mmCIF file of C-alpha atoms in Angstrom:
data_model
loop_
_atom_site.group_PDB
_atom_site.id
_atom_site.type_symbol
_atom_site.label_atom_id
_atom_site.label_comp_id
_atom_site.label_asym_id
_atom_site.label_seq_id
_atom_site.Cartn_x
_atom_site.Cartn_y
_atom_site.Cartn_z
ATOM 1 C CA UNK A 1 8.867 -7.672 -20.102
ATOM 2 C CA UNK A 2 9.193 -5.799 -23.421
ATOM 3 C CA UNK A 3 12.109 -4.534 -23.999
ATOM 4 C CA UNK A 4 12.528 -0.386 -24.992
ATOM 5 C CA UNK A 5 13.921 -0.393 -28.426
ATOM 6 C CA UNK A 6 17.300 1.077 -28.778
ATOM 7 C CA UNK A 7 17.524 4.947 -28.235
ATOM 8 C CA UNK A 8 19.853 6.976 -30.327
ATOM 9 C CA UNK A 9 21.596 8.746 -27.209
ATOM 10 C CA UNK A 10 23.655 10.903 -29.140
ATOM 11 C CA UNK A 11 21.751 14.176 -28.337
ATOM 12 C CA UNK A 12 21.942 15.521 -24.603
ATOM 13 C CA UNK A 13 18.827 17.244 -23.039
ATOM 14 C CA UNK A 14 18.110 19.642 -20.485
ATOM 15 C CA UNK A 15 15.801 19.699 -18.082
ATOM 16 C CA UNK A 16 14.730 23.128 -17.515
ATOM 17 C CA UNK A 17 12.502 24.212 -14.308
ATOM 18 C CA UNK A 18 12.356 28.033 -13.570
ATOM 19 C CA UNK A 19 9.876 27.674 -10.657
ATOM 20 C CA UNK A 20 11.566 27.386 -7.343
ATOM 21 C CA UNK A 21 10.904 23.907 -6.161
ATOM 22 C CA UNK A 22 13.810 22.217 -5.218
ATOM 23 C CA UNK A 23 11.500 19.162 -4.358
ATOM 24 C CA UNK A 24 9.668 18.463 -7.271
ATOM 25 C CA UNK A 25 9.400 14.987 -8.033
ATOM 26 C CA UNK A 26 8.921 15.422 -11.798
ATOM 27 C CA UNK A 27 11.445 16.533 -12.732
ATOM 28 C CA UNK A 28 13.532 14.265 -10.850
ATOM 29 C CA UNK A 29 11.172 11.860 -12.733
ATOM 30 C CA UNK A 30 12.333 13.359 -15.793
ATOM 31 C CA UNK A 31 16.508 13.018 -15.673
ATOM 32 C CA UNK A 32 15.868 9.641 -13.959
ATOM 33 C CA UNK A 33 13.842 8.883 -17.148
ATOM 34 C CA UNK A 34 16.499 9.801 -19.662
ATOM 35 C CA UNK A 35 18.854 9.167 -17.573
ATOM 36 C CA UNK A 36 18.181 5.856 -17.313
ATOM 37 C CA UNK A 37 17.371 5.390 -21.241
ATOM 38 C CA UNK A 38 21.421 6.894 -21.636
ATOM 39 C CA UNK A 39 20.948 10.149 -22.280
ATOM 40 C CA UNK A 40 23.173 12.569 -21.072
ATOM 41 C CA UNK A 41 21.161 15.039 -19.284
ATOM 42 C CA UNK A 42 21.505 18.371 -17.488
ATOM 43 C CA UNK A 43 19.002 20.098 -15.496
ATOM 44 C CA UNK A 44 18.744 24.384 -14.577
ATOM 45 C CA UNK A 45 18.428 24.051 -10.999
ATOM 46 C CA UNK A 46 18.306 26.608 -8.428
ATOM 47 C CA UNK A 47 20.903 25.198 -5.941
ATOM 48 C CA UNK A 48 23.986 23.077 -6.505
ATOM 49 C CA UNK A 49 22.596 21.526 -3.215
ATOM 50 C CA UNK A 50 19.210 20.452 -5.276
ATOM 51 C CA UNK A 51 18.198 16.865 -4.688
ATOM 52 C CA UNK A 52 18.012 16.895 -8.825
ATOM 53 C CA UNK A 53 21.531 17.807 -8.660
ATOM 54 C CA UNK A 54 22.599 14.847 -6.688
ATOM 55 C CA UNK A 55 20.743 12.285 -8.809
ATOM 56 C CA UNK A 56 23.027 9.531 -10.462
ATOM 57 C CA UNK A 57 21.257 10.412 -14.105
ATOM 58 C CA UNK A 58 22.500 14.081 -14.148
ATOM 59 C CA UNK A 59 25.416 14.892 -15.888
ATOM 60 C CA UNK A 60 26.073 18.137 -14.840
ATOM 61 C CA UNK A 61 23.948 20.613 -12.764
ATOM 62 C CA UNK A 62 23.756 24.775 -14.526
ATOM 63 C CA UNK A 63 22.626 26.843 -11.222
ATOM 64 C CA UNK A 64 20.765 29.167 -12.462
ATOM 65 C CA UNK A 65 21.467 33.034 -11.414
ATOM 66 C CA UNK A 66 19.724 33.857 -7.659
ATOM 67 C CA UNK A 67 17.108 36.253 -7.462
ATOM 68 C CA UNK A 68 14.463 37.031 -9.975
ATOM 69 C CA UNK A 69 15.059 35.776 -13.830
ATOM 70 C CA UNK A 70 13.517 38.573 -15.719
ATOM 71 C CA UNK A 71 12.113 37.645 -19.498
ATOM 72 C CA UNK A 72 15.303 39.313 -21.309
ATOM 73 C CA UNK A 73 17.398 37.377 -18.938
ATOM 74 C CA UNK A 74 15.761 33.599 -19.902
ATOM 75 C CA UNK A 75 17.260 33.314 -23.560
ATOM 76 C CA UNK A 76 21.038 34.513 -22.075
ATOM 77 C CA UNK A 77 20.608 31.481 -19.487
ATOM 78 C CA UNK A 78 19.640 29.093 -21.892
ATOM 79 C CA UNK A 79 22.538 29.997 -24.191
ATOM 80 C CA UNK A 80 24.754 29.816 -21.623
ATOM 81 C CA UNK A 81 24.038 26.530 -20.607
ATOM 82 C CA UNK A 82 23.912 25.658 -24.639
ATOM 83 C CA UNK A 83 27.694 26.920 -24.602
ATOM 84 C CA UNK A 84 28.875 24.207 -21.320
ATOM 85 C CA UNK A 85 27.205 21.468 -23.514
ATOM 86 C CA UNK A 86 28.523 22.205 -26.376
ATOM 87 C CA UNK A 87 25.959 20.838 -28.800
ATOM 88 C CA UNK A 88 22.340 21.061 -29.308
ATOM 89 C CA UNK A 89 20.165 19.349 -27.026
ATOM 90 C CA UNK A 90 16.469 18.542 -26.221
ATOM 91 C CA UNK A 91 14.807 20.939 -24.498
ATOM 92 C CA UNK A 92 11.966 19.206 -21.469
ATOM 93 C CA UNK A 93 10.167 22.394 -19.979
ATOM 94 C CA UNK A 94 8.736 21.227 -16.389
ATOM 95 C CA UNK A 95 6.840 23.974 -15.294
ATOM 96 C CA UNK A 96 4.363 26.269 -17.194
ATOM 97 C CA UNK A 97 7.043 29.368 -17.015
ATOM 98 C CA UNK A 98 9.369 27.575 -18.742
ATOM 99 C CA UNK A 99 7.174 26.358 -21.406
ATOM 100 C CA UNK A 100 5.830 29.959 -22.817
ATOM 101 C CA UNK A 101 9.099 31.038 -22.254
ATOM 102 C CA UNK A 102 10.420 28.938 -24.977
ATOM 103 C CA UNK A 103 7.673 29.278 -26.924
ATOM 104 C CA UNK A 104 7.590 33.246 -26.982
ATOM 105 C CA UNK A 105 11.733 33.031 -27.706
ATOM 106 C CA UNK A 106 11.329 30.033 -30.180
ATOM 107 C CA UNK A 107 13.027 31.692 -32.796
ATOM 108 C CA UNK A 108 16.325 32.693 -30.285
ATOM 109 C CA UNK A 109 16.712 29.002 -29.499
ATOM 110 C CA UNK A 110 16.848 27.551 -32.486
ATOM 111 C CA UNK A 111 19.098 25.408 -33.677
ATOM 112 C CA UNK A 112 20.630 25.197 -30.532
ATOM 113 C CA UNK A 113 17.804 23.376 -29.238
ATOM 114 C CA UNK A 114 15.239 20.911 -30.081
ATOM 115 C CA UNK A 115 11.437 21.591 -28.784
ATOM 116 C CA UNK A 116 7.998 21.530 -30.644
ATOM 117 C CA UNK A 117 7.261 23.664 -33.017
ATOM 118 C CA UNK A 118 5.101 25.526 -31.308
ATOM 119 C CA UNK A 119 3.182 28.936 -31.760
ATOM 120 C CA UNK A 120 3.459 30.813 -28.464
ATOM 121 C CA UNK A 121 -0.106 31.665 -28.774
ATOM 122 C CA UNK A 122 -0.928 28.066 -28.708
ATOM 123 C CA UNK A 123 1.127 27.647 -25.252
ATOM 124 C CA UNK A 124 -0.305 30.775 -23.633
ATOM 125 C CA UNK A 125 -4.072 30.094 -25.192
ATOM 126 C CA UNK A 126 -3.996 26.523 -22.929
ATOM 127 C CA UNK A 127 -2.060 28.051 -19.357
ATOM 128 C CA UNK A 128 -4.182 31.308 -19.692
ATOM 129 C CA UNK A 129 -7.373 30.488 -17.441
ATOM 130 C CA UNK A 130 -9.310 33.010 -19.050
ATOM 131 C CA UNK A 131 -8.385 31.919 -22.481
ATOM 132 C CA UNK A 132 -8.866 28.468 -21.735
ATOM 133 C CA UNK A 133 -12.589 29.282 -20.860
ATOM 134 C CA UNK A 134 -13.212 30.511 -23.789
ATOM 135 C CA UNK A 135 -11.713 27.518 -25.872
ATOM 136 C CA UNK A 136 -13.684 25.073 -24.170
ATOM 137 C CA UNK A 137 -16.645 26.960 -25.282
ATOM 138 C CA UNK A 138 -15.458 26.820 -28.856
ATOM 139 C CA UNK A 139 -14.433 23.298 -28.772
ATOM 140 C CA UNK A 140 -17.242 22.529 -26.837
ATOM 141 C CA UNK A 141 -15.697 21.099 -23.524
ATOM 142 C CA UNK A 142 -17.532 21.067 -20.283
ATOM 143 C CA UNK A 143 -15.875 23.209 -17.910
ATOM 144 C CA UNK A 144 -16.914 24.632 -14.950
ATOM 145 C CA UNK A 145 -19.233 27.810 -14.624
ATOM 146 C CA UNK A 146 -16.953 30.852 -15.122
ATOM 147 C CA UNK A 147 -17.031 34.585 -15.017
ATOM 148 C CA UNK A 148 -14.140 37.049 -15.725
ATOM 149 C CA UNK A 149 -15.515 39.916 -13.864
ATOM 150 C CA UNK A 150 -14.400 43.686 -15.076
ATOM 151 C CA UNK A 151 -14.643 45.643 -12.043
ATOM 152 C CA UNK A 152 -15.708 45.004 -8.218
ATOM 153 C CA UNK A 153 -19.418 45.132 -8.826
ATOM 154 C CA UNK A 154 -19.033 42.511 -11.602
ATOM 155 C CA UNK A 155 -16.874 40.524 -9.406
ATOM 156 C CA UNK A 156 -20.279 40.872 -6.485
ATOM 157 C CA UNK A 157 -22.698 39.888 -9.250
ATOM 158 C CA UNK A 158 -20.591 36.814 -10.156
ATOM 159 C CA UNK A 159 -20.721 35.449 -6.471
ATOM 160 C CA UNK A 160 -24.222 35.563 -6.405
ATOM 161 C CA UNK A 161 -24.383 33.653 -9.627
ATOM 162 C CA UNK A 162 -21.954 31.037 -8.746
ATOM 163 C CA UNK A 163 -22.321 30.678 -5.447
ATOM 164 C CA UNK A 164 -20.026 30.442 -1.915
ATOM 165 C CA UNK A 165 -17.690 29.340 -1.704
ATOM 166 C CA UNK A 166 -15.943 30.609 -4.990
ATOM 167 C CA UNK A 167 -13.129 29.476 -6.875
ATOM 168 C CA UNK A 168 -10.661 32.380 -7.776
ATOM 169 C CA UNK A 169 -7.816 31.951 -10.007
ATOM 170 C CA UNK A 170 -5.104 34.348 -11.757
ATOM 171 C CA UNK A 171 -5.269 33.966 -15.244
ATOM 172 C CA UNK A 172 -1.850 34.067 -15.548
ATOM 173 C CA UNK A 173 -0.666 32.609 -12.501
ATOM 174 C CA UNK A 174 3.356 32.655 -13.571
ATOM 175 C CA UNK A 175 2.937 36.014 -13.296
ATOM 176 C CA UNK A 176 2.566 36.503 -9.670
ATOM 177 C CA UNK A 177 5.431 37.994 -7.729
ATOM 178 C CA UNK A 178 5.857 35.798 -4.389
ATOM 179 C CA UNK A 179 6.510 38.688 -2.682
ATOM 180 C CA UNK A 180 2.805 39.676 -3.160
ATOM 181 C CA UNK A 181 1.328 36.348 -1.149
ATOM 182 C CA UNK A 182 -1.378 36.024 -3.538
ATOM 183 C CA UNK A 183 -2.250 32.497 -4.306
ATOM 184 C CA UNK A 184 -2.435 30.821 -8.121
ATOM 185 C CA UNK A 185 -6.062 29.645 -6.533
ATOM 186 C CA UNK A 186 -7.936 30.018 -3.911
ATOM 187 C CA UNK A 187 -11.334 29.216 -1.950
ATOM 188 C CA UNK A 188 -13.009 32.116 -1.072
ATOM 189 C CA UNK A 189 -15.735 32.437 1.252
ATOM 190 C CA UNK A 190 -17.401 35.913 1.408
ATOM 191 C CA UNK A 191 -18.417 38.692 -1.296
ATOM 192 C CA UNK A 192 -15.846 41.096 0.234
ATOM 193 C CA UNK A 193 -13.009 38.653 -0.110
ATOM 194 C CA UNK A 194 -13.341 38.123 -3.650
ATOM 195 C CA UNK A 195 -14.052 42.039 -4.393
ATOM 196 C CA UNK A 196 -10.808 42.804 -2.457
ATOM 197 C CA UNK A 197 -9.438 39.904 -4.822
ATOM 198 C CA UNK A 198 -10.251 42.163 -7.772
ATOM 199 C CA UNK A 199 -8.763 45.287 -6.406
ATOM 200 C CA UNK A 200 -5.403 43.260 -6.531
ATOM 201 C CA UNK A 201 -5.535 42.426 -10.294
ATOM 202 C CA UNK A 202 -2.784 45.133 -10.686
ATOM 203 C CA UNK A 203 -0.383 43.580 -8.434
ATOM 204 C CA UNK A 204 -1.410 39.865 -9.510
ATOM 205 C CA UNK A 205 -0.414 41.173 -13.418
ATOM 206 C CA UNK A 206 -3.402 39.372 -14.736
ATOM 207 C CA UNK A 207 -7.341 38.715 -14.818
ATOM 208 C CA UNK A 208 -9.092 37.191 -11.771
ATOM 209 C CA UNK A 209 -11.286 34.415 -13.256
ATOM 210 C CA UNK A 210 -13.988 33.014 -10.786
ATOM 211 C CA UNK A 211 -15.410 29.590 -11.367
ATOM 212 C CA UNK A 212 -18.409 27.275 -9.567
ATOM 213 C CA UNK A 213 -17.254 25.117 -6.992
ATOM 214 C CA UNK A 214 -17.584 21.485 -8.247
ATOM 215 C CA UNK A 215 -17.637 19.507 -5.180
ATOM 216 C CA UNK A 216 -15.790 16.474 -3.996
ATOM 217 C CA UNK A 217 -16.453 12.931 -4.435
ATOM 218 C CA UNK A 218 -14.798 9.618 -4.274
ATOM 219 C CA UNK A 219 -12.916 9.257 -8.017
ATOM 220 C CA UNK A 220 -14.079 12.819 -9.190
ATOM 221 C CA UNK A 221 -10.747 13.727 -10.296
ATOM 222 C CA UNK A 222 -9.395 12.923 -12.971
ATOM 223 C CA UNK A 223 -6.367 13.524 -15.424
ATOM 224 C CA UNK A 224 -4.665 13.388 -18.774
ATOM 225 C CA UNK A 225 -1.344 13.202 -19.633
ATOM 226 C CA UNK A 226 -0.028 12.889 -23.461
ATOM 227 C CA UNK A 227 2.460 13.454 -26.203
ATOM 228 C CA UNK A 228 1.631 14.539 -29.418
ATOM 229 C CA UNK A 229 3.564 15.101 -32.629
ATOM 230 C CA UNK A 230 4.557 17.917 -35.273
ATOM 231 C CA UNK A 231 1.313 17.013 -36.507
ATOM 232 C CA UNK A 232 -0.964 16.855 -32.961
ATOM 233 C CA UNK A 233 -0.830 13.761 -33.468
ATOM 234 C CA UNK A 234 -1.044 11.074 -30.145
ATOM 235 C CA UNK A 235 2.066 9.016 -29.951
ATOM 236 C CA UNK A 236 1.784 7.786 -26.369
ATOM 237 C CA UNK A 237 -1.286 9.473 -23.720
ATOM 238 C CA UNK A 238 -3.643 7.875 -20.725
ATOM 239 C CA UNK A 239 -6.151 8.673 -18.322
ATOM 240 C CA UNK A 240 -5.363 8.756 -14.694
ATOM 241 C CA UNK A 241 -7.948 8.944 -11.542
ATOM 242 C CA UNK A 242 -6.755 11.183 -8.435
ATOM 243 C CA UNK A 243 -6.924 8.886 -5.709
ATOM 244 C CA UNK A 244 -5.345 11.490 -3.156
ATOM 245 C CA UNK A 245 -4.208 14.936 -3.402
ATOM 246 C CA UNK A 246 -2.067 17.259 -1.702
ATOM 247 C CA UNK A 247 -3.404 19.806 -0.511
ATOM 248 C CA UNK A 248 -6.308 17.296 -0.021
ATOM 249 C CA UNK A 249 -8.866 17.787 -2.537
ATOM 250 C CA UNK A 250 -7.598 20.299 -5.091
ATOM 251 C CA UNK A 251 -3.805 19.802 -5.271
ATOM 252 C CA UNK A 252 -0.815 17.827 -7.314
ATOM 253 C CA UNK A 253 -1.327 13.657 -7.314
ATOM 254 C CA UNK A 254 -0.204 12.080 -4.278
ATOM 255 C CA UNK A 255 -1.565 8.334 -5.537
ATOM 256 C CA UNK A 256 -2.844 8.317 -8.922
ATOM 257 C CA UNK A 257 -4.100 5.284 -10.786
ATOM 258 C CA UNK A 258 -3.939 4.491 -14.494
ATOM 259 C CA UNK A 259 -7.672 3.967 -15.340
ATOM 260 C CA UNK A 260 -9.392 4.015 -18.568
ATOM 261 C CA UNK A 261 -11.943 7.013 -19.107
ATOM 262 C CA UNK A 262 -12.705 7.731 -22.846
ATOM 263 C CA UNK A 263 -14.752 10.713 -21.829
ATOM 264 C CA UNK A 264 -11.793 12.249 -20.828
ATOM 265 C CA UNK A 265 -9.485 11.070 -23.354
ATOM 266 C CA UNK A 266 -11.864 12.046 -25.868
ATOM 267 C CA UNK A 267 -12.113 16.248 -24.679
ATOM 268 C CA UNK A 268 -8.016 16.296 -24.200
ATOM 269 C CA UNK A 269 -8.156 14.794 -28.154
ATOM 270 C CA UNK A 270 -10.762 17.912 -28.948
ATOM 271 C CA UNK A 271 -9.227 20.586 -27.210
ATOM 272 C CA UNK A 272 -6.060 19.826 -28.949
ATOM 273 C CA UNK A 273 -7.883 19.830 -32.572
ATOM 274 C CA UNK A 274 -8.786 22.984 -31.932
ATOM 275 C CA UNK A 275 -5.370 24.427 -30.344
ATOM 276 C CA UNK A 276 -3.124 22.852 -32.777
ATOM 277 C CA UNK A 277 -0.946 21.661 -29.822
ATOM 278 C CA UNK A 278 2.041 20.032 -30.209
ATOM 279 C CA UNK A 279 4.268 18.740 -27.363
ATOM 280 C CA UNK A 280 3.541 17.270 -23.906
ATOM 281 C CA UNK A 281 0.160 18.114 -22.248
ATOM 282 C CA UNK A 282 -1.243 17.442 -18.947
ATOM 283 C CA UNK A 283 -5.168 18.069 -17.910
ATOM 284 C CA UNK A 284 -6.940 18.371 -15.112
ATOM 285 C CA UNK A 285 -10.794 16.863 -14.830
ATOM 286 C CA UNK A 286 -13.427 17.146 -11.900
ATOM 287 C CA UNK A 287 -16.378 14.598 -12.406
ATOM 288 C CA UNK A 288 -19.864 16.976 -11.910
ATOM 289 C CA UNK A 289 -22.401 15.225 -9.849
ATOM 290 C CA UNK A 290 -24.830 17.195 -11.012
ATOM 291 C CA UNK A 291 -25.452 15.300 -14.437
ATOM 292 C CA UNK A 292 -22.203 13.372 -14.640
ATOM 293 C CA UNK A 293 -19.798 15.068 -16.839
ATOM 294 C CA UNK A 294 -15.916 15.586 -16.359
ATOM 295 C CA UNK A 295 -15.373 19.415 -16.825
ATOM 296 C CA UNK A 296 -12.040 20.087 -17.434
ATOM 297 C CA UNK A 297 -10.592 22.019 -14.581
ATOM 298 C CA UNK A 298 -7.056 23.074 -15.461
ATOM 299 C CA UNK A 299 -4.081 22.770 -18.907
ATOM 300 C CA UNK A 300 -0.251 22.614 -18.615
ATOM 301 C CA UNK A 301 1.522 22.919 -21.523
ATOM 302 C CA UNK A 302 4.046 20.608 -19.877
ATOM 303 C CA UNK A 303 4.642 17.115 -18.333
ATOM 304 C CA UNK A 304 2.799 16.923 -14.712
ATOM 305 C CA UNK A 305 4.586 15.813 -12.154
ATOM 306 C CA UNK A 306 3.200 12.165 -12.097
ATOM 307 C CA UNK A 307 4.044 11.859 -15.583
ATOM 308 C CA UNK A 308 6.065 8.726 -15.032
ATOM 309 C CA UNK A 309 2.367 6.464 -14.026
ATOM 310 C CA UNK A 310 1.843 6.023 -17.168
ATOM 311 C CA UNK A 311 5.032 4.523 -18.204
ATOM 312 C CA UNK A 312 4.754 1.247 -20.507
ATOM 313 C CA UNK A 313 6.277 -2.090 -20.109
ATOM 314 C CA UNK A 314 9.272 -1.114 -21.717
ATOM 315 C CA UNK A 315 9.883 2.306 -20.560
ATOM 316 C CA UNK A 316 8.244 4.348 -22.679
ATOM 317 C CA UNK A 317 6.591 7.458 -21.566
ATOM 318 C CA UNK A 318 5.520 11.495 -22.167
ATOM 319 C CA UNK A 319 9.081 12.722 -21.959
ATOM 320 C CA UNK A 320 10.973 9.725 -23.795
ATOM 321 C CA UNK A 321 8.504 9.958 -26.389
ATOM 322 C CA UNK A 322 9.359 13.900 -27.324
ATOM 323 C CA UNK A 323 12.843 12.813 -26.981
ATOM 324 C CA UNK A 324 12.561 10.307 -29.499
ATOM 325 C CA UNK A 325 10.481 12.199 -31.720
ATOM 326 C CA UNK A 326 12.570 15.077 -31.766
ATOM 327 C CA UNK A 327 15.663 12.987 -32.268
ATOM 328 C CA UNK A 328 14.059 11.865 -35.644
ATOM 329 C CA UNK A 329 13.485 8.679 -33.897
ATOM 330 C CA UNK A 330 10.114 6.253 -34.390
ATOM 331 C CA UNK A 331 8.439 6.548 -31.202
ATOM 332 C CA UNK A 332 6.634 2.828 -30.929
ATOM 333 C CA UNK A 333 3.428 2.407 -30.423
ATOM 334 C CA UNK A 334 3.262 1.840 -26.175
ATOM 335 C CA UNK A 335 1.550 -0.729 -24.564
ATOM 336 C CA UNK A 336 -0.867 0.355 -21.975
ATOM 337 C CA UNK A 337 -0.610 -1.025 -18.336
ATOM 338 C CA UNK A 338 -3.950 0.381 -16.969
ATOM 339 C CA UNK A 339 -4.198 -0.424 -13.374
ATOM 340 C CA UNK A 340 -0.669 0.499 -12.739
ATOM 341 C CA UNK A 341 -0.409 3.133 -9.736
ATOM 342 C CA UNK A 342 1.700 5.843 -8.764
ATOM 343 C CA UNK A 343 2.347 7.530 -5.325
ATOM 344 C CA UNK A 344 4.605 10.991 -4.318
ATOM 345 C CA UNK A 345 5.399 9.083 -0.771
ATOM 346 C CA UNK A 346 5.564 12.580 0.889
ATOM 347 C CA UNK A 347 2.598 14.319 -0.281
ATOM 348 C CA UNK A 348 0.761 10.871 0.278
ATOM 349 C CA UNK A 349 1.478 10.683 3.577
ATOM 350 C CA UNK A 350 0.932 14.381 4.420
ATOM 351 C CA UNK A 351 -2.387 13.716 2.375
ATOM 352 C CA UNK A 352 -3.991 10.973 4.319
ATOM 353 C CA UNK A 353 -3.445 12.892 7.651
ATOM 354 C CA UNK A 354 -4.728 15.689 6.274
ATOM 355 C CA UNK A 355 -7.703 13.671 4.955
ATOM 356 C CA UNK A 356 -8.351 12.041 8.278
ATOM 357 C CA UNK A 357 -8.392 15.701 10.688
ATOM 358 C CA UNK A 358 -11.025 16.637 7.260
ATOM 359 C CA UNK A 359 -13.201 14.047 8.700
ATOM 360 C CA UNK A 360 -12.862 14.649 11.904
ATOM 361 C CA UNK A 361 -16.267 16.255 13.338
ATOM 362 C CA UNK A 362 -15.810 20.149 13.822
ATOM 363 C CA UNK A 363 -12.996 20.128 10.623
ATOM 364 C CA UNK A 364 -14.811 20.082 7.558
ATOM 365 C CA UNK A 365 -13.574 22.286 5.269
ATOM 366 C CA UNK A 366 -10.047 23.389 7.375
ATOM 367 C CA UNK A 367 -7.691 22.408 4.385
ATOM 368 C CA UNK A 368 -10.149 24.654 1.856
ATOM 369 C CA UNK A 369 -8.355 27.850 3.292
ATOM 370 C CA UNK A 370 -5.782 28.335 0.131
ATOM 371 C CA UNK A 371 -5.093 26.155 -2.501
ATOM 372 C CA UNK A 372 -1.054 25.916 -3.695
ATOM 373 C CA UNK A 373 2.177 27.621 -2.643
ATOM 374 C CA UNK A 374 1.997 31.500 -3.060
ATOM 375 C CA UNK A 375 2.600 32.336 -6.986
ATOM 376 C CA UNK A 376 2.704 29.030 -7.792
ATOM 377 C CA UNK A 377 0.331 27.043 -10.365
ATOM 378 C CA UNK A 378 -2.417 24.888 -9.200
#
């Protein structure tokens, strides 16, 4: 096995998540990561009872404060946390809050922490849904069919064009308040649903964006994940294939596999060229059966939470590569171990039920109710 070249673990990180999950498994995946490499790393967590905060990698757990973080409140946290370390530290955003977040406060955090140089308008232009529509169009990247309708009738007319069912998303799905119950996304099946979708746009805080169904199919999904430099350049990035979902058919990767797929590899290269990107990067692909292409479904400006599939021979992956990089460290070049699979044994499990009552006669369709946790991304 190679062996990961020596890191220069004289920087801490933190591992920041501001969307209430106390059982997401990347960014356990993340402090295990570091962790491992001997970093000492601290994570914002939401409970001192977190699994995260239990993990042997952590060095110390910062609660952050209960109830809701407002935008003036995010750069006092992070300060306060950069006071108990006591040094600067890399900054790992794992959730697409966090991520514009630092971005839009970029100039607050520095120097006391290290994260890409990044424009916020970069950050929000790739996690807005509407703005990422229109970037594919100028970068030329099959996506699906999409309409950003202004007003009820608009949002009518667009159903007839696309078809039933619809998908509906919030442009800006960090913006919903959970206390609304409005979903990130959502499979609607009837005119009236999506029109009284629209009506809500004032509660949801952004645009509804409606899209054409792409339908299911063994290995239609699809993903990307990837680092890239000061300079958008690639230092370490693969193609995965969605081999089971949870919820089944249009949620996070339960088993993954790392498969090659230079169609894919080659639009997450473009739509970066035309972002200027810089940082960690995760895409989501459906395969069209009608003519074949991969139409890119979904960008977060962030590590996914299967980041750690593709993970080299020697250790190196998405978030050890920005810490390296960041560090003023060479990142080396990885060696690629396609074929290598990854599995969330939870969401697997719950997945493959799920997947069988699906195919059970009379079921079709049952999981396509709502798509995601309310107010959280897809």
């Amino acid at each position: 096995m190679t062996r990961m070249p020596t890191i220069d673990t004289g920087v801490p990180a933190l591992v920041l998540r501001l969307d209430r999950n106390p059982f997401h498994h990347g960014t356990l995946g993340a402090v295990r990561s570091l962790g491992r490499a001997g970093v000492e790393v601290h994570a914002v967590v939401e409970s001192a009872h977190s699994p995260v905060a239990r993990s042997r990698y952590l060095h110390r757990a910062h609660v952050r404060p209960v109830g809701e973080l407002r935008p003036e409140d995010f750069v006092d946290l992070l300060l306060d946390v950069s006071d108990r370390i006591g040094r600067p530290a890399v900054l790992v955003a794992m959730d697409d809050l966090g991520a514009l977040s630092i971005a839009a406060n970029a100039p607050r955090l520095v120097p006391r922490f290290l994260f890409p140089d990044q424009s916020a308008d970069a950050t929000a232009g790739l996690a807005d849904k509407a703005e990422l529509v229109r970037l594919c169009e100028r970068a030329g990247i099959a996506h699906p069919e999409t309409v950003v309708p202004e007003s009820a009738a608009e949002a009518a007319a667009a159903v007839r064009q696309l078809g039933l069912p619809v998908v509906a998303k919030w442009s800006r799905p960090w913006l919903l308040d959970p206390r609304t119950g409005l979903r990130s996304t959502s499979l609607v099946t009837s005119t009236a649903a999506v029109q009284r979708l629209f009506e809500r746009t004032g509660q949801a805080g952004s645009a509804l964006v409606l899209q054409r169904l792409l339908p299911e199919g063994p290995y239609c999904d699809w993903f990307f994940h990837g680092y890239f430099s000061r300079r958008s350049d690639l230092l370490l990035g693969g193609t995965g294939r969605k081999e089971l979902a949870w919820p089944p058919g249009a949620g996070l990767t339960a088993k993954g596999s790392w498969q090659h797929n230079d169609e894919v590899r080659e639009a997450a290269l473009r739509l970066v060229a035309h972002s200027g990107y810089r940082g960690i990067l995760d895409l989501d692909f459906r395969r069209d059966a009608a003519g074949g292409a991969y139409r890119l479904l979904d960008v977060n400006p962030r590590p996914g939470a299967q980041f750690r599939l593709f993970t080299d021979e020697a250790g190196l992956d998405v978030v050890r590569s920005l810490y390296l990089d960041l560090t003023g460290s060479p990142v080396p070049r990885a060696a690629g171990r396609p074929g290598r699979v990854f599995v969330a044994e939870n969401y697997a499990l719950l997945s493959a039920v799920a997947g069988a009552r699906r195919r059970t006669p009379g079921r079709a369709g049952a999981a396509h109710r709502g798509v995601g946790p309310p107010g959280s991304p897809l």
